[in-house]
Short mmCIF file of C-alpha atoms in Angstrom, two decimals:
data_model
loop_
_atom_site.label_atom_id
_atom_site.label_comp_id
_atom_site.label_asym_id
_atom_site.label_seq_id
_atom_site.Cartn_x
_atom_site.Cartn_y
_atom_site.Cartn_z
CA MET X 950 0.00 0.00 0.01
CA LEU X 951 2.83 2.41 0.85
CA LEU X 952 4.47 1.82 -2.53
CA PHE X 953 1.12 2.45 -4.24
CA LEU X 954 0.70 5.74 -2.45
CA LEU X 955 4.21 6.80 -3.33
CA ALA X 956 3.65 5.91 -7.00
CA CYS X 957 0.39 7.86 -7.13
CA SER X 958 2.08 10.92 -5.64
CA GLY X 959 4.91 10.83 -8.16
CA SER X 960 3.46 13.60 -10.30
CA GLU X 961 3.57 16.05 -7.39
CA THR X 962 6.54 18.39 -7.10
CA ILE X 963 8.34 17.96 -3.80
CA PRO X 964 10.34 21.08 -2.95
CA ASP X 965 14.07 20.53 -2.65
CA SER X 966 14.90 21.84 0.80
CA SER X 967 18.53 22.24 -0.17
CA ALA X 968 17.80 24.52 -3.16
CA PRO X 969 17.60 28.30 -2.76
CA PRO X 970 14.00 29.53 -2.58
CA LEU X 971 12.34 30.60 -5.82
CA CYS X 972 12.79 34.34 -6.45
CA GLY X 973 14.45 34.52 -3.05
CA VAL X 974 11.02 34.15 -1.41
CA ASP X 975 10.60 31.43 1.19
CA GLY X 976 7.63 29.11 0.60
CA LEU X 977 6.92 30.28 -2.95
CA LEU X 978 5.48 27.44 -5.01
CA PRO X 979 4.87 27.30 -8.78
CA GLY X 980 1.32 27.74 -10.00
CA LYS X 981 -0.46 25.54 -12.51
CA VAL X 982 0.40 26.00 -16.20
CA ALA X 983 -2.65 26.69 -18.37
CA SER X 984 -2.98 25.61 -22.00
CA TYR X 985 -3.54 28.17 -24.78
CA PRO X 986 -4.44 26.45 -28.07
CA LYS X 987 -3.32 29.25 -30.44
CA ASP X 988 0.11 29.93 -28.95
CA SER X 989 1.91 28.35 -31.91
CA GLU X 990 0.01 30.64 -34.35
CA LEU X 991 -0.30 33.97 -32.50
CA HIS X 992 2.70 36.15 -31.72
CA MET X 993 3.58 38.84 -29.22
CA GLY X 994 2.75 41.57 -31.78
CA MET X 995 -0.88 40.49 -31.81
CA LEU X 996 -1.60 41.39 -28.18
CA GLN X 997 -2.66 44.60 -26.51
CA ALA X 998 -2.18 45.04 -22.79
CA ARG X 999 -2.10 47.60 -20.05
CA GLY X 1000 1.22 48.95 -18.80
CA THR X 1001 2.20 51.54 -16.24
CA HIS X 1002 4.44 54.60 -16.39
CA ASN X 1003 6.90 55.00 -13.45
CA SER X 1004 5.33 51.89 -12.03
CA TYR X 1005 6.81 52.35 -8.52
CA HIS X 1006 5.72 55.98 -8.09
CA ILE X 1007 4.41 57.57 -4.89
CA PRO X 1008 4.12 61.39 -5.00
CA THR X 1009 6.20 63.42 -2.57
CA GLU X 1010 4.62 66.34 -0.72
CA PRO X 1011 4.70 69.05 -1.75
CA THR X 1012 4.27 67.84 -5.33
CA LEU X 1013 6.38 70.17 -7.45
CA ASP X 1014 4.88 69.30 -10.83
CA ASP X 1015 1.33 68.28 -11.81
CA SER X 1016 2.74 65.42 -13.89
CA TRP X 1017 4.11 63.89 -10.68
CA ASP X 1018 0.75 63.83 -8.90
CA TYR X 1019 -0.23 60.13 -9.19
CA THR X 1020 0.19 57.01 -7.07
CA GLN X 1021 0.89 53.60 -8.53
CA PRO X 1022 -0.28 50.46 -6.69
CA PRO X 1023 2.39 47.96 -5.58
CA LEU X 1024 3.74 45.90 -8.46
CA THR X 1025 2.16 42.70 -7.22
CA GLU X 1026 -1.29 44.32 -7.27
CA GLN X 1027 -0.65 45.76 -10.73
CA LEU X 1028 0.31 42.39 -12.20
CA ARG X 1029 -2.11 40.14 -10.32
CA ASP X 1030 -5.22 42.29 -9.93
CA LEU X 1031 -5.03 45.03 -12.61
CA GLY X 1032 -3.76 43.04 -15.61
CA VAL X 1033 -0.60 45.12 -16.04
CA ARG X 1034 1.90 43.40 -18.31
CA GLN X 1035 4.44 46.21 -18.77
CA ILE X 1036 6.17 48.16 -16.02
CA GLU X 1037 8.76 50.95 -15.96
CA LEU X 1038 11.49 51.35 -13.34
CA ASP X 1039 13.83 54.34 -13.02
CA LEU X 1040 17.27 53.11 -11.91
CA HIS X 1041 19.77 54.83 -9.64
CA LEU X 1042 23.13 53.40 -8.58
CA ARG X 1043 24.37 53.98 -5.05
CA GLU X 1044 28.06 54.46 -4.43
CA ASP X 1045 28.10 51.14 -2.60
CA GLY X 1046 26.84 49.39 -5.77
CA GLY X 1047 23.19 48.93 -4.76
CA LEU X 1048 20.50 49.74 -7.31
CA GLU X 1049 17.45 51.76 -6.30
CA VAL X 1050 14.17 52.62 -8.01
CA PHE X 1051 12.69 56.10 -7.72
CA HIS X 1052 12.03 59.16 -9.89
CA VAL X 1053 14.14 62.16 -8.86
CA PRO X 1054 16.43 62.48 -5.80
CA VAL X 1055 15.12 64.78 -3.05
CA ALA X 1056 12.31 66.28 -5.11
CA ASP X 1057 10.35 63.10 -5.96
CA PRO X 1058 11.89 60.02 -4.35
CA GLY X 1059 8.74 58.11 -3.32
CA SER X 1060 8.74 54.41 -4.31
CA THR X 1061 6.75 51.28 -3.52
CA CYS X 1062 9.92 49.17 -3.94
CA LEU X 1063 13.03 51.26 -3.38
CA ASN X 1064 15.48 48.39 -3.84
CA PHE X 1065 15.66 47.15 -7.43
CA THR X 1066 15.82 43.52 -6.33
CA ASP X 1067 12.67 43.97 -4.25
CA CYS X 1068 10.86 45.17 -7.39
CA LEU X 1069 12.19 42.14 -9.27
CA ARG X 1070 11.08 39.76 -6.51
CA GLU X 1071 7.51 40.97 -6.93
CA VAL X 1072 7.63 40.33 -10.68
CA CYS X 1073 9.36 36.99 -10.25
CA SER X 1074 6.91 35.83 -7.58
CA TYR X 1075 3.96 36.78 -9.74
CA SER X 1076 5.42 34.91 -12.72
CA VAL X 1077 6.06 31.79 -10.65
CA GLU X 1078 2.55 31.81 -9.18
CA TYR X 1079 0.90 32.56 -12.57
CA PRO X 1080 3.25 30.87 -15.06
CA SER X 1081 0.95 31.21 -18.06
CA HIS X 1082 0.84 35.00 -18.13
CA ALA X 1083 1.32 36.93 -21.33
CA PRO X 1084 4.89 38.28 -21.70
CA VAL X 1085 5.80 40.92 -19.13
CA LEU X 1086 7.95 43.76 -20.40
CA ILE X 1087 10.07 45.77 -17.95
CA TRP X 1088 11.50 49.06 -19.18
CA MET X 1089 14.45 50.26 -17.08
CA GLU X 1090 15.55 53.88 -17.42
CA PRO X 1091 18.96 54.95 -16.05
CA LYS X 1092 17.62 58.12 -14.40
CA ASP X 1093 21.03 59.34 -13.22
CA GLU X 1094 21.23 62.85 -14.67
CA LEU X 1095 21.15 64.40 -11.18
CA ASP X 1096 22.58 61.49 -9.21
CA GLU X 1097 26.24 62.51 -9.19
CA ALA X 1098 25.19 65.75 -7.45
CA ALA X 1099 23.17 63.75 -4.90
CA LEU X 1100 25.04 62.43 -1.90
CA GLY X 1101 25.71 58.69 -2.11
CA TYR X 1102 24.95 58.07 -5.81
CA GLN X 1103 26.98 57.60 -8.99
CA SER X 1104 26.37 57.29 -12.74
CA ILE X 1105 25.10 53.99 -14.10
CA LEU X 1106 27.25 54.48 -17.22
CA GLY X 1107 29.40 51.37 -17.66
CA HIS X 1108 27.66 49.41 -14.88
CA TYR X 1109 25.25 47.46 -17.10
CA ALA X 1110 26.76 44.10 -16.12
CA ASP X 1111 25.80 44.97 -12.54
CA VAL X 1112 22.22 45.60 -13.64
CA GLU X 1113 22.15 42.24 -15.44
CA ALA X 1114 23.69 40.48 -12.43
CA ALA X 1115 21.00 41.97 -10.19
CA ILE X 1116 18.30 40.67 -12.54
CA LEU X 1117 19.73 37.15 -12.54
CA SER X 1118 20.15 37.22 -8.77
CA VAL X 1119 16.37 37.11 -8.57
CA LEU X 1120 14.96 35.74 -11.86
CA PRO X 1121 16.19 32.39 -13.19
CA GLN X 1122 17.78 32.68 -16.64
CA GLU X 1123 15.03 30.53 -18.16
CA MET X 1124 12.40 33.06 -17.10
CA VAL X 1125 14.10 35.85 -19.12
CA TYR X 1126 13.56 36.25 -22.87
CA THR X 1127 16.75 37.74 -24.32
CA PRO X 1128 17.95 39.43 -27.52
CA ASP X 1129 19.61 36.08 -28.48
CA ASP X 1130 16.17 34.44 -28.22
CA TRP X 1131 14.59 37.17 -30.38
CA ARG X 1132 17.29 36.86 -33.06
CA ARG X 1133 16.26 33.25 -33.87
CA GLY X 1134 19.31 32.64 -36.06
CA GLU X 1135 18.95 35.82 -38.13
CA ALA X 1136 21.76 38.34 -38.64
CA ASP X 1137 20.35 40.86 -36.18
CA LEU X 1138 17.22 41.71 -34.24
CA ALA X 1139 15.75 43.98 -36.93
CA THR X 1140 16.03 41.24 -39.57
CA ALA X 1141 14.35 38.77 -37.24
CA SER X 1142 11.61 41.30 -36.51
CA ALA X 1143 10.98 42.03 -40.20
CA THR X 1144 11.21 38.48 -41.54
CA LEU X 1145 9.90 36.37 -38.66
CA GLY X 1146 7.81 38.93 -36.78
CA PRO X 1147 7.69 39.18 -33.01
CA PRO X 1148 8.17 35.88 -31.13
CA LEU X 1149 5.33 33.40 -30.92
CA LEU X 1150 3.29 33.42 -27.72
CA ALA X 1151 4.48 29.85 -27.22
CA ASP X 1152 8.00 31.21 -26.82
CA VAL X 1153 7.30 34.20 -24.60
CA ARG X 1154 4.40 33.03 -22.42
CA GLY X 1155 5.47 33.13 -18.81
CA LYS X 1156 8.65 35.09 -19.73
CA VAL X 1157 9.94 38.53 -18.83
CA LEU X 1158 11.68 40.88 -21.28
CA PHE X 1159 13.95 43.73 -20.10
CA GLY X 1160 14.20 46.98 -22.10
CA LEU X 1161 16.89 49.66 -21.71
CA LEU X 1162 15.00 52.96 -21.88
CA ASP X 1163 17.55 55.31 -23.32
CA SER X 1164 18.36 56.58 -26.80
CA SER X 1165 21.66 58.38 -26.16
CA GLU X 1166 24.81 57.70 -24.09
CA HIS X 1167 23.52 54.70 -22.15
CA ARG X 1168 22.28 52.96 -25.27
CA GLU X 1169 25.50 53.74 -27.10
CA ALA X 1170 27.63 52.46 -24.22
CA TYR X 1171 25.58 49.28 -23.83
CA LEU X 1172 25.78 48.53 -27.56
CA ALA X 1173 29.52 49.28 -27.59
CA GLU X 1174 30.03 46.40 -25.15
CA SER X 1175 28.23 43.99 -27.50
CA PRO X 1176 27.01 45.50 -30.83
CA ASP X 1177 24.94 42.43 -31.73
CA LEU X 1178 23.73 42.03 -28.10
CA ALA X 1179 25.04 38.46 -27.98
CA GLY X 1180 24.79 37.15 -24.45
CA ARG X 1181 23.09 40.27 -23.12
CA LEU X 1182 19.78 40.60 -21.30
CA LEU X 1183 18.53 44.07 -22.28
CA PHE X 1184 16.75 45.25 -25.41
CA PRO X 1185 17.71 48.86 -26.16
CA ASP X 1186 14.91 51.28 -27.05
CA SER X 1187 14.86 51.29 -30.85
CA ALA X 1188 13.38 52.72 -34.01
CA LEU X 1189 12.99 51.75 -37.64
CA ASN X 1190 16.13 50.78 -39.56
CA GLN X 1191 18.28 50.14 -36.51
CA PRO X 1192 19.91 46.68 -36.38
CA PHE X 1193 18.82 46.17 -32.77
CA ALA X 1194 15.19 47.12 -33.51
CA ALA X 1195 12.80 44.95 -31.52
CA LEU X 1196 11.21 47.01 -28.70
CA VAL X 1197 10.10 50.63 -28.99
CA LYS X 1198 9.17 53.01 -26.15
CA ASP X 1199 7.09 56.19 -26.41
CA ALA X 1200 5.94 55.95 -30.04
CA GLY X 1201 3.18 58.30 -31.20
CA PRO X 1202 -0.01 56.90 -32.81
CA GLU X 1203 1.02 58.27 -36.20
CA ASP X 1204 4.23 56.19 -36.12
CA MET X 1205 2.78 52.94 -34.79
CA PRO X 1206 1.52 51.34 -38.06
CA ALA X 1207 4.98 51.44 -39.63
CA LEU X 1208 6.65 50.16 -36.49
CA VAL X 1209 4.13 47.33 -36.15
CA ALA X 1210 4.53 46.42 -39.83
CA ALA X 1211 8.28 46.08 -39.27
CA GLY X 1212 7.65 43.49 -36.58
CA LEU X 1213 8.50 45.71 -33.62
CA VAL X 1214 6.72 45.66 -30.26
CA VAL X 1215 5.59 49.12 -29.21
CA THR X 1216 4.98 50.72 -25.83
CA SER X 1217 3.52 54.19 -25.45
CA ASN X 1218 2.62 56.43 -22.55
CA VAL X 1219 -1.05 56.90 -23.45
CA ASP X 1220 -2.02 59.36 -20.70
CA GLY X 1221 -0.51 61.26 -17.80
CA ALA X 1222 -1.23 63.17 -14.64
CA GLY X 1223 -1.91 66.78 -15.57
CA ASN X 1224 -2.77 66.04 -19.20
CA ALA X 1225 -5.75 67.84 -20.72
CA ASP X 1226 -7.44 64.94 -22.55
CA ASN X 1227 -6.35 61.48 -21.50
CA VAL X 1228 -9.32 59.79 -23.13
CA ALA X 1229 -8.39 60.99 -26.62
CA SER X 1230 -4.71 60.09 -26.31
CA ARG X 1231 -5.56 56.67 -24.90
CA ASP X 1232 -8.05 55.87 -27.66
CA ALA X 1233 -5.66 57.04 -30.40
CA ALA X 1234 -2.88 54.78 -29.12
CA LEU X 1235 -5.16 51.73 -28.78
CA ALA X 1236 -6.50 52.26 -32.33
CA GLY X 1237 -2.98 52.80 -33.62
CA GLY X 1238 -1.94 49.31 -32.58
CA VAL X 1239 0.14 49.94 -29.45
CA HIS X 1240 1.04 46.66 -27.74
CA TYR X 1241 1.56 47.96 -24.20
CA ALA X 1242 -0.48 51.06 -23.26
CA ALA X 1243 1.34 52.65 -20.32
CA THR X 1244 -0.73 54.68 -17.89
CA ASP X 1245 -0.55 56.68 -14.71
CA PHE X 1246 -4.03 55.38 -13.85
CA PRO X 1247 -4.29 51.54 -14.08
CA ALA X 1248 -6.99 51.04 -11.44
CA PRO X 1249 -10.75 51.25 -12.15
CA SER X 1250 -12.12 54.63 -11.17
CA ALA X 1251 -15.31 56.70 -11.44
CA ASP X 1252 -13.11 59.27 -13.14
CA TYR X 1253 -10.61 58.51 -15.89
CA TRP X 1254 -8.62 55.27 -15.93
CA MET X 1255 -6.78 53.25 -18.60
CA GLU X 1256 -9.62 50.97 -19.56
CA LEU X 1257 -8.91 48.18 -22.05
CA PRO X 1258 -12.29 47.47 -23.67
CA GLY X 1259 -13.08 43.96 -24.81
CA GLY X 1260 -10.42 42.00 -23.02
CA GLU X 1261 -8.96 41.60 -19.55
CA PRO X 1262 -6.13 41.29 -18.76
CA VAL X 1263 -4.98 41.13 -22.43
CA ARG X 1264 -6.93 41.58 -25.63
CA CYS X 1265 -6.37 41.00 -29.32
CA ASN X 1266 -4.63 43.94 -30.99
CA PRO X 1267 -7.15 45.58 -33.36
CA LEU X 1268 -4.44 46.39 -35.91
CA THR X 1269 -2.52 43.11 -36.04
CA ALA X 1270 -4.49 40.18 -34.65
CA PRO X 1271 -6.62 37.87 -36.85
CA THR X 1272 -10.19 39.06 -37.26
CA ASP X 1273 -11.51 35.99 -35.44
CA CYS X 1274 -9.13 36.46 -32.50
CA VAL X 1275 -10.67 36.33 -29.00
CA ALA X 1276 -9.11 37.69 -25.81
CA ALA X 1277 -9.15 34.26 -24.17
CA TRP X 1278 -6.44 33.16 -26.64
CA MET X 1279 -4.10 35.79 -25.25
CA GLU X 1280 -4.47 35.23 -21.50
#
């Protein structure tokens, strides 16, 4: 009888007490993997999901700018309860090597997860508990323009390996979808994007992608270390006709059709605290085919919020998905 019981329980996963805890969180157990029948046909460019701008943000009193007057829920709540599938983290490097997440030193430092690895643990824990989620995109902006004047901080320039090491200290490598994965044997990312399109949902479901939100010295320095991004974790912010073109941040609705046609995945800030007409800008971006619509207002509200009609947490992209697509195929 004992042998029978052991055989019947063989399909259960018994945690290895000697292994480090998943995501560095004691007691975290993997959730059940769901089946999505169209994952081998639909790709990442056919989805449309909610994202958040400055996803950690808590306003500091007094608020010095109307555009800073918004509060983001904790990352776990965004991912689990609000269907957010794209987040944005502003990075700052302490002199002791620790990475922090906040907006501006002194003037606007409020954050729901000050330590970068704490932010990552929330994402990692969500992904482990809900392993069939649509791909989560994390934009990371080196927000260090004022940091060298702030006591205890230094420039992130040249410290990208430290950022990548911090990511892999929390997320297992197999959870991260990298530029090498996107290339799929092609000469560069742009060729893969144009000829193969964005990756199939089968390849990115349950994965996290990391974008480097910079189009000047940080992007140039990161690419100088590895021009073809071989072995790297971060996708630089890109545009048409750049060899590393895969992910795009802050595109306008008028530019989205061409970007989408080139196989790029597009994020846009579709609204903002202090904006005059958030409804119009949101609707224009959704109609333009944005993949991740980043908002300051992800939670349902009697006033304005970034509603995603016809699909929660992810819907079929009206510009790119098949006409018979249903939201349940996405997530």
